[in-house]
mmCIF file of C-alpha atoms in Angstrom:
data_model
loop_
_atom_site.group_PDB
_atom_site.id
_atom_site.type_symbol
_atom_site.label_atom_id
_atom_site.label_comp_id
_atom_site.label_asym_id
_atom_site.label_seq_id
_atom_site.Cartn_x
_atom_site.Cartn_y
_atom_site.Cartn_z
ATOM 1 C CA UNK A 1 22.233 -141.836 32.517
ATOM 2 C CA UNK A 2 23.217 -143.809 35.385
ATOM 3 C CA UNK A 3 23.665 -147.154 33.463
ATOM 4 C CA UNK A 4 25.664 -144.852 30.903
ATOM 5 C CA UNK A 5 27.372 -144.196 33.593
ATOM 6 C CA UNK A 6 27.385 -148.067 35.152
ATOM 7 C CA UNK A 7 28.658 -149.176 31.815
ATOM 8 C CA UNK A 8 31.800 -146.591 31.689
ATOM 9 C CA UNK A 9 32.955 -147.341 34.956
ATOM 10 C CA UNK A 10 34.702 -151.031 34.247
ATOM 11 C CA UNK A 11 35.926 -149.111 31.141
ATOM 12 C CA UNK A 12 38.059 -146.500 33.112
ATOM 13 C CA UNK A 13 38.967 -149.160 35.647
ATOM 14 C CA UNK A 14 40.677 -150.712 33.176
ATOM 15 C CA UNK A 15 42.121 -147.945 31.032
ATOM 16 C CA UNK A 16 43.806 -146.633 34.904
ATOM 17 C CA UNK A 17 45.440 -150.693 35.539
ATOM 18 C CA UNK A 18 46.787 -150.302 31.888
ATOM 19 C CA UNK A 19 48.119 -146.611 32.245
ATOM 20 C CA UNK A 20 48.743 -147.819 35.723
ATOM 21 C CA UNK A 21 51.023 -151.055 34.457
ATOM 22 C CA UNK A 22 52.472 -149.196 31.177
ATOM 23 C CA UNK A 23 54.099 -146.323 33.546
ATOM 24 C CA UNK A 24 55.244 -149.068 35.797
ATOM 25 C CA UNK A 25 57.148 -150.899 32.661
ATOM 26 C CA UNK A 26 57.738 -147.401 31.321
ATOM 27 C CA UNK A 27 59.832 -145.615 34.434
ATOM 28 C CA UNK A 28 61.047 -148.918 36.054
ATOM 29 C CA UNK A 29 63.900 -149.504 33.962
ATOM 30 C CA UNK A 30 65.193 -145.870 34.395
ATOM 31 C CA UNK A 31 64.690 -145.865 38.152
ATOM 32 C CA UNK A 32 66.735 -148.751 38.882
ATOM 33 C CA UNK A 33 69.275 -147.610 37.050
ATOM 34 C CA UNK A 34 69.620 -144.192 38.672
ATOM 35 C CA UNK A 35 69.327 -147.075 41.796
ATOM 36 C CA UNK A 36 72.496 -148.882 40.192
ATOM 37 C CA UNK A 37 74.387 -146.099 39.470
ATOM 38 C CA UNK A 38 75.406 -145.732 43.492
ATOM 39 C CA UNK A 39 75.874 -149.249 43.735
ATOM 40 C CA UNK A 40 79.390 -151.126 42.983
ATOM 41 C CA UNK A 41 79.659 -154.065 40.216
ATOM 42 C CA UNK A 42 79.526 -156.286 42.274
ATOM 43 C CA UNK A 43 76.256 -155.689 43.782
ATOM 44 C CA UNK A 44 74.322 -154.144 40.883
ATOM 45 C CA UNK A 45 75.684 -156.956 38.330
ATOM 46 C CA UNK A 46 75.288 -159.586 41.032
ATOM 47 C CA UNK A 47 74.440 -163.136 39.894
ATOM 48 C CA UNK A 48 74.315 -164.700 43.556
ATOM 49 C CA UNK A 49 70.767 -162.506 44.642
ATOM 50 C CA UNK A 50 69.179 -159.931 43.342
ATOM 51 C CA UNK A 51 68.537 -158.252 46.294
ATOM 52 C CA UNK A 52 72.511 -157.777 46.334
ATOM 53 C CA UNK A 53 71.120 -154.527 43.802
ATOM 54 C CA UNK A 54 69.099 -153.591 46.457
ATOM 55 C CA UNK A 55 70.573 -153.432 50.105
ATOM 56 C CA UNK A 56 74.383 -152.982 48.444
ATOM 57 C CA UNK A 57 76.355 -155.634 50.398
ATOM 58 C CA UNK A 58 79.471 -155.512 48.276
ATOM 59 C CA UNK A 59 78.967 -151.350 47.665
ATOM 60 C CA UNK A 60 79.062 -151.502 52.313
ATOM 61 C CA UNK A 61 81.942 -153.607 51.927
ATOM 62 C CA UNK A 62 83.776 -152.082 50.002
ATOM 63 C CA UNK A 63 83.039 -147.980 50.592
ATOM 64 C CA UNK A 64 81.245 -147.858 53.991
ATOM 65 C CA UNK A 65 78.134 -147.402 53.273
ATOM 66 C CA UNK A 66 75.150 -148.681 50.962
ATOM 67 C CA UNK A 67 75.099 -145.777 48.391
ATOM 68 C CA UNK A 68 78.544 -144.434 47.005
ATOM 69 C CA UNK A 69 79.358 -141.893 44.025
ATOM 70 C CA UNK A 70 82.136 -143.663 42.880
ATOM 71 C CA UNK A 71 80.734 -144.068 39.359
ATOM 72 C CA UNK A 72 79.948 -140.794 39.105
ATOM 73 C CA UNK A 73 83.289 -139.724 40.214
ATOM 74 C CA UNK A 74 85.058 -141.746 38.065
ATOM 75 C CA UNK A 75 83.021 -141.007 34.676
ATOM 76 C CA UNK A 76 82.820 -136.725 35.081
ATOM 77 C CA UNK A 77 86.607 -136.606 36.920
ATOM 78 C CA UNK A 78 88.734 -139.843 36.100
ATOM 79 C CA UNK A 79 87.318 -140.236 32.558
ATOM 80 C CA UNK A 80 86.768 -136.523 31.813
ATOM 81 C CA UNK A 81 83.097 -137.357 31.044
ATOM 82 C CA UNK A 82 82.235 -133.230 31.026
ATOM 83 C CA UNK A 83 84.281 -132.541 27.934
ATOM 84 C CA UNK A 84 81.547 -135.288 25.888
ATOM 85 C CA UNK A 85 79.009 -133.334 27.966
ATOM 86 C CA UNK A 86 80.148 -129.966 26.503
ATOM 87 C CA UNK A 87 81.023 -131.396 23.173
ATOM 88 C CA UNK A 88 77.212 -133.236 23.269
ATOM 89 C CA UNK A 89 76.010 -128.863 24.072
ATOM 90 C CA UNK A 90 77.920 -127.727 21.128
ATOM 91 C CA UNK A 91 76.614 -130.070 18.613
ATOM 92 C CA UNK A 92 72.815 -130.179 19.667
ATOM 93 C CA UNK A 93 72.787 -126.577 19.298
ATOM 94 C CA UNK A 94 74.257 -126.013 16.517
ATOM 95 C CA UNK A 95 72.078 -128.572 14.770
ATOM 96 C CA UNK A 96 68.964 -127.561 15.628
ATOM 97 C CA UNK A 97 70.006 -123.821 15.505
ATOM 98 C CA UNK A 98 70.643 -124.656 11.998
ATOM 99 C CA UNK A 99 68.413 -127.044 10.771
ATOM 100 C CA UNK A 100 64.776 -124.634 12.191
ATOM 101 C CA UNK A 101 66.275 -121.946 10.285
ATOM 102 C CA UNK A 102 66.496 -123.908 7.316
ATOM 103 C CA UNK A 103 63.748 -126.068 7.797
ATOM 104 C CA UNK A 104 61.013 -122.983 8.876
ATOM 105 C CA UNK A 105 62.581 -121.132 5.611
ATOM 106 C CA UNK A 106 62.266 -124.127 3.088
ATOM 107 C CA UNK A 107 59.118 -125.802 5.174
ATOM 108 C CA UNK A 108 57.345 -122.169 4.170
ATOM 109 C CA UNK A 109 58.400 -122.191 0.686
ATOM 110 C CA UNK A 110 57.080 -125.246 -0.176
ATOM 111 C CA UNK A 111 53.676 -125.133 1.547
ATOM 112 C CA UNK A 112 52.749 -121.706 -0.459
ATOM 113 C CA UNK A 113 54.211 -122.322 -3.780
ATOM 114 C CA UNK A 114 51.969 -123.697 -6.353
ATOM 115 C CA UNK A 115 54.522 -125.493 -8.387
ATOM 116 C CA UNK A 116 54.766 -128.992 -9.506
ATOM 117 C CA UNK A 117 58.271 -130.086 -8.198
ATOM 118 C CA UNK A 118 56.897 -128.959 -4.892
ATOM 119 C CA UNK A 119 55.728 -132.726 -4.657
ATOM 120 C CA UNK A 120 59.175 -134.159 -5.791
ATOM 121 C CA UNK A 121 61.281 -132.127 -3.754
ATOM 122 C CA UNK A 122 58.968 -133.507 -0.618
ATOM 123 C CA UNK A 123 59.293 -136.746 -1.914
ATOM 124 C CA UNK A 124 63.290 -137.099 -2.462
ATOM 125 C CA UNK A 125 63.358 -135.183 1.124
ATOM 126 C CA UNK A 126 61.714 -138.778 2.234
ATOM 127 C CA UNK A 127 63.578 -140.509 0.433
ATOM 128 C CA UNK A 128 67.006 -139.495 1.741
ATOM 129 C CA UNK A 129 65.578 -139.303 5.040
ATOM 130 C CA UNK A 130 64.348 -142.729 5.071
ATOM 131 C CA UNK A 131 67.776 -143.860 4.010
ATOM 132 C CA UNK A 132 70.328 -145.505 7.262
ATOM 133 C CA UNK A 133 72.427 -143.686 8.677
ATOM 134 C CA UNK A 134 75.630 -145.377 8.401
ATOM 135 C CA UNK A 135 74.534 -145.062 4.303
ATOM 136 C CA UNK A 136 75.360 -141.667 4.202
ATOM 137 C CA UNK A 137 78.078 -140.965 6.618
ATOM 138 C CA UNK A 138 80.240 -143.767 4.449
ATOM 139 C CA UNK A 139 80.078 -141.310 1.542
ATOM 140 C CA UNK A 140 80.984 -138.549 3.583
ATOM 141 C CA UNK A 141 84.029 -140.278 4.716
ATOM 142 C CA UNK A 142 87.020 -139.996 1.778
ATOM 143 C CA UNK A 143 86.063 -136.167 0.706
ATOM 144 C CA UNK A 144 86.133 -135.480 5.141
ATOM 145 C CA UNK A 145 89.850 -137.818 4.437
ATOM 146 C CA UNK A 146 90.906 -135.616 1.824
ATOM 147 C CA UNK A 147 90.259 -132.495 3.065
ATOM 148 C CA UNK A 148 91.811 -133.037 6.272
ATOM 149 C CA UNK A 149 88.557 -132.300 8.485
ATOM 150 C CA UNK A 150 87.532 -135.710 9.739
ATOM 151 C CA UNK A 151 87.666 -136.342 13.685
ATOM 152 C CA UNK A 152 85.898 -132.532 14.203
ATOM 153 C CA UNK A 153 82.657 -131.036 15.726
ATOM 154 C CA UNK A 154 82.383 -128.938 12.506
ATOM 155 C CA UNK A 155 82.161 -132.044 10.660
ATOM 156 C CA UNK A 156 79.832 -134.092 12.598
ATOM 157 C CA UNK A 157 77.295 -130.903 12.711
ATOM 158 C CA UNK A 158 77.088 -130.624 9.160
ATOM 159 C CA UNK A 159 76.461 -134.369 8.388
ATOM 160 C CA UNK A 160 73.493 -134.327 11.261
ATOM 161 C CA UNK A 161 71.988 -131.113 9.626
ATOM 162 C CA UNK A 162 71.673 -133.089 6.115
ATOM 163 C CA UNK A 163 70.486 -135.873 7.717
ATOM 164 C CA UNK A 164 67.788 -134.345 9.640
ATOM 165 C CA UNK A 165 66.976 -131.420 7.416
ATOM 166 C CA UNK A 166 64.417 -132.979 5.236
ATOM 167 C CA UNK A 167 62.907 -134.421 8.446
ATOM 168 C CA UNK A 168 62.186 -130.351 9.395
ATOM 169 C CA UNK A 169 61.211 -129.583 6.321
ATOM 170 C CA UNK A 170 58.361 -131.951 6.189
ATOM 171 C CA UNK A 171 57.396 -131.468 9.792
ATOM 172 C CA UNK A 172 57.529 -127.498 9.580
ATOM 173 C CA UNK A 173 55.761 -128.037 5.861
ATOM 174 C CA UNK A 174 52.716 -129.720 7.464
ATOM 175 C CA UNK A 175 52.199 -127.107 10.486
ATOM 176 C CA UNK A 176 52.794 -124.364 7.889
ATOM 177 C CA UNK A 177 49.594 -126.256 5.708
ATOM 178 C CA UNK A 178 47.548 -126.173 8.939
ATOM 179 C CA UNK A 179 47.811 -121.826 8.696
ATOM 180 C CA UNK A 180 45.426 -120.371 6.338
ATOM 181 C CA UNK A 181 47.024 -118.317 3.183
ATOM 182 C CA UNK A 182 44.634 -115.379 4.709
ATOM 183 C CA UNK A 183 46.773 -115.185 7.194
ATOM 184 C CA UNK A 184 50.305 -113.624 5.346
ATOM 185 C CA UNK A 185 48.102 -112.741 2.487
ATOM 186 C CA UNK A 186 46.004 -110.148 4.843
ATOM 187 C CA UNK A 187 49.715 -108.756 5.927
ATOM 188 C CA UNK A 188 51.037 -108.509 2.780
ATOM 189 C CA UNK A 189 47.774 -106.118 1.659
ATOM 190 C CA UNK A 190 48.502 -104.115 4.752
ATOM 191 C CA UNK A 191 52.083 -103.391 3.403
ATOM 192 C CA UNK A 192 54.161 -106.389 4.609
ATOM 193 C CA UNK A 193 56.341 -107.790 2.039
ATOM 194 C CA UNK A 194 56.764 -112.022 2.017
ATOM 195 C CA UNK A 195 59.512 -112.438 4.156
ATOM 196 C CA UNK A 196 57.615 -109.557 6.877
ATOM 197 C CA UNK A 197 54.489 -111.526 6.760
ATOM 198 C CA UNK A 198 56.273 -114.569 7.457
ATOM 199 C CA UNK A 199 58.492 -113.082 10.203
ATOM 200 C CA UNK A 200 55.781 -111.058 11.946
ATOM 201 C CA UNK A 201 52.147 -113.014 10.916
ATOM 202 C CA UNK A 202 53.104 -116.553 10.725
ATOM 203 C CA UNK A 203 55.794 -117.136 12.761
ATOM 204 C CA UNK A 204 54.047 -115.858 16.295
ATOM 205 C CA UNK A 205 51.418 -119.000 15.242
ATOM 206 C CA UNK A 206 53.983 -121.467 14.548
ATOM 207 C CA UNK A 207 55.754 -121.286 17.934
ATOM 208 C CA UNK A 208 54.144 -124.742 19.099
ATOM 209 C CA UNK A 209 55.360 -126.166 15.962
ATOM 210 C CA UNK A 210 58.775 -124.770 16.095
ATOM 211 C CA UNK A 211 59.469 -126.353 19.903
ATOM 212 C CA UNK A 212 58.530 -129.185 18.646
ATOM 213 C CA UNK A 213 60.370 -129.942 15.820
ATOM 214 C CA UNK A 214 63.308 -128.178 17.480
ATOM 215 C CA UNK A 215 63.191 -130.902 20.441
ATOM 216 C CA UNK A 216 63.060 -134.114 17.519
ATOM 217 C CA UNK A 217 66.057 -132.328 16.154
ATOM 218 C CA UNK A 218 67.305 -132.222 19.387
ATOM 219 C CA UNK A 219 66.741 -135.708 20.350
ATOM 220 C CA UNK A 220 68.321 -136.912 17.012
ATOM 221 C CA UNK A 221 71.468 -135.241 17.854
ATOM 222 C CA UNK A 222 71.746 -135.837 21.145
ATOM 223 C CA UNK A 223 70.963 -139.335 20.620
ATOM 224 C CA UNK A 224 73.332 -139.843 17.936
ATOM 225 C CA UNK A 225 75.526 -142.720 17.526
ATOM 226 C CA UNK A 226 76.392 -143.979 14.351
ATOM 227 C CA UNK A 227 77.361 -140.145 12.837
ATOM 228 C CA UNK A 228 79.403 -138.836 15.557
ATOM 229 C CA UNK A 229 81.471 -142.876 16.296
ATOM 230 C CA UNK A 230 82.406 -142.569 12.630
ATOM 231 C CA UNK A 231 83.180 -139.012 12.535
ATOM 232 C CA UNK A 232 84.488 -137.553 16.020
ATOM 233 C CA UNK A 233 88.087 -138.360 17.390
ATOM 234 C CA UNK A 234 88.288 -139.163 20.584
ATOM 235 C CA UNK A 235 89.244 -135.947 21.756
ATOM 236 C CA UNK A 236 86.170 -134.689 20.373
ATOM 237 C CA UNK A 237 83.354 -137.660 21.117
ATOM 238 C CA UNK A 238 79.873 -136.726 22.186
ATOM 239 C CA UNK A 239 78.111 -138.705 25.272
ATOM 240 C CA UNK A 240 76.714 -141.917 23.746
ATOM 241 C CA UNK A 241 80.208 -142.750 21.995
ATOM 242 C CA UNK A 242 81.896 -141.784 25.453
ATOM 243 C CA UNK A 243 79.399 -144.175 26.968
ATOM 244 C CA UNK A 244 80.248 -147.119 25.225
ATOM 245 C CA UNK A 245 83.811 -146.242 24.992
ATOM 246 C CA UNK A 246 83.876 -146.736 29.196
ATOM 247 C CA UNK A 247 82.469 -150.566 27.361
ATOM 248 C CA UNK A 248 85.551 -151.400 25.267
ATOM 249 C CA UNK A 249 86.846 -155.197 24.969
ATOM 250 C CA UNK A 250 88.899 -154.314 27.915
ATOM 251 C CA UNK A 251 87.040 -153.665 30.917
ATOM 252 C CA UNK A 252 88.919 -152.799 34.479
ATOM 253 C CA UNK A 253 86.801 -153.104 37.684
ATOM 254 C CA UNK A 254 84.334 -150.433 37.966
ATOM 255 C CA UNK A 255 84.520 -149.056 34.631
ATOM 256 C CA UNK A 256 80.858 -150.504 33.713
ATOM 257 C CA UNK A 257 79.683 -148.899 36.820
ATOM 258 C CA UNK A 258 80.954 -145.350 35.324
ATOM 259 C CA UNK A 259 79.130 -146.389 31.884
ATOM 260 C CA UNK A 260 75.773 -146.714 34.563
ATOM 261 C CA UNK A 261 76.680 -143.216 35.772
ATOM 262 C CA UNK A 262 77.134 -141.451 32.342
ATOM 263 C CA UNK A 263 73.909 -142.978 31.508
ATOM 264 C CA UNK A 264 71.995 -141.118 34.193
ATOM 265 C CA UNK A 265 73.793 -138.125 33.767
ATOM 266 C CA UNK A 266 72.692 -138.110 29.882
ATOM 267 C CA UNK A 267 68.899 -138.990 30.539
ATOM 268 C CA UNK A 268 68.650 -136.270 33.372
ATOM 269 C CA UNK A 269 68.458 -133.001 30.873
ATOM 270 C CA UNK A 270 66.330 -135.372 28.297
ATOM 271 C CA UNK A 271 63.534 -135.878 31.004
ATOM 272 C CA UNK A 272 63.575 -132.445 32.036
ATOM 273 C CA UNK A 273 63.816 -130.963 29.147
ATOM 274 C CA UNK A 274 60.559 -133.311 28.147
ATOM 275 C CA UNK A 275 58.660 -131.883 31.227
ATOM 276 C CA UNK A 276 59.179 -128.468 30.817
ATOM 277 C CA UNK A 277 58.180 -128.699 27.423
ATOM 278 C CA UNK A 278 55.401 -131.148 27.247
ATOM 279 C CA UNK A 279 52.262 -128.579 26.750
ATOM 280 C CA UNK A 280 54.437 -127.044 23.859
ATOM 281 C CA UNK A 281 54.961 -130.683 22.259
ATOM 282 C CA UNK A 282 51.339 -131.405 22.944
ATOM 283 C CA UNK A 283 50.129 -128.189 21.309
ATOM 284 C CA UNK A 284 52.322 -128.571 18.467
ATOM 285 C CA UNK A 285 51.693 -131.966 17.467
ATOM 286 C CA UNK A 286 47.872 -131.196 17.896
ATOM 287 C CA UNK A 287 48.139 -127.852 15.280
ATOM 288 C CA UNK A 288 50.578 -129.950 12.984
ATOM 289 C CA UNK A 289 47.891 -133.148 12.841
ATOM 290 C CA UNK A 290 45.259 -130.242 11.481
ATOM 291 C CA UNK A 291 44.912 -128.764 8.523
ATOM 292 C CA UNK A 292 43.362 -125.427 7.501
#
């Protein structure tokens, strides 16, 4: 036992320096940024010393003191950055809203039926999920033209639901395989009909897998780039187009410093969000990686 136990210990010393030096590489980068973001340009993008990004010189110089919310002021108030904030709200929602209903719905369907195109349907949902982006938003763009619709929220919420739909489905599909049949077949002998033994028996199980394909959906929205650039005015832009619009070809002094800013404010809610569900995600992704 105690050599068992001799032989472990250089085992977990290393395992703790590489969790150790993985966190480090992990949470550095988003640390000095929220750093940055109450630093000026000039001390943050300094090229004369880097500890310039530390101690804030230029951000003393120039405001008084070595911290200053300038960036932030200028991204949420000068630059409007809340209405991308609230437009970013509208559009997660709605798309993950949307695509668990249709993806716990379909993801059911296809994990009890018996048929053959069961398989194909799966398959061309990979297929079209596996597919770019950019791809498919170019052939939504002359029908969104024509119609008159292009530049709206509506419009960029129903692209994202096609595009992550069959991701769902085949998520939800695989936790539904890890529930035994027994399960809604025992509530449909007790009176239930399909839909009740899905709603009442199978449903209270699948919560872990529900949070956690509802946060992927969430992340691909919120994350979203290359559907909402193409398809959302600027009236109407989420947070990462409104982030790199503050990086256009013409830059004014201080401007990148509000693209630091909005870049904080963004990951904020993600990392929370993260934490408060992590044992969900954990749970989920256990259940889903186990079948029957």
């Amino acid at each position: 036992m105690d050599s068992k136990i001799g032989q472990s210990k250089p085992l977990m010393i290393v395992t703790g320096v590489v969790l150790v030096v993985w966190l480090i590489l992990a949470a550095l980068p988003f640390f000095w940024t929220v750093w940055g973001s109450f630093k000026v340009q000039a001390d943050f993008f300094s090229r004369a010393s880097f500890w310039d990004a530390i101690f804030g010189p230029a951000t003393t110089r120039q405001t008084g003191g070595p911290f200053t919310g300038d960036g932030y002021r200028g991204a949420w108030v000068e630059r409007e950055f809340y209405h991308a904030a609230w437009n970013t709200v509208i559009v997660t929602v709605c798309v993950t809203s949307i695509s668990l209903v249709f993806g716990t719905l379909g993801g059911y369907a296809l994990s009890r039926s018996t048929r053959k195109y069961t398989f194909w349907i799966l398959m061309a949902a990979l297929v079209f999920r596996a597919m770019p982006h950019i791809t498919l938003v170019s052939g939504y763009l002359l029908p969104f033209f024509e119609l008159n619709i292009w530049g709206y929220l509506p419009t960029a919420i129903i692209v994202l639901v096609a595009i992550n739909q069959p991701f769902t489905i085949w998520m939800l599909h695989s936790f539904f395989l890890s529930i035994p049949r027994d399960l809604d077949e025992s509530a449909m002998v007790d009176g239930c009909t399909r839909f009740q033994a899905f709603r009442w028996a199978i449903m209270p199980v699948m919560w872990p897998g529900v949070i956690t394909t509802g946060l992927f959906s969430f992340l691909l929205a919120y994350n979203d780039f290359a559907v909402t650039a193409m398809l959302l005015n600027q009236d109407n832009q989420t947070m990462v187009p409104k982030i790199n619009s503050f990086l256009g070809t013409v830059q004014t002094e201080g401007t990148i410093m509000y693209a630091v800013a909005a870049v904080v404010s963004a990951t904020v809610p993600l990392f929370i969000l993260v934490m408060f569900f992590q044992r969900q995600i954990v749970s989920g992704l256990t259940a889903g990686a186990v079948k029957g």
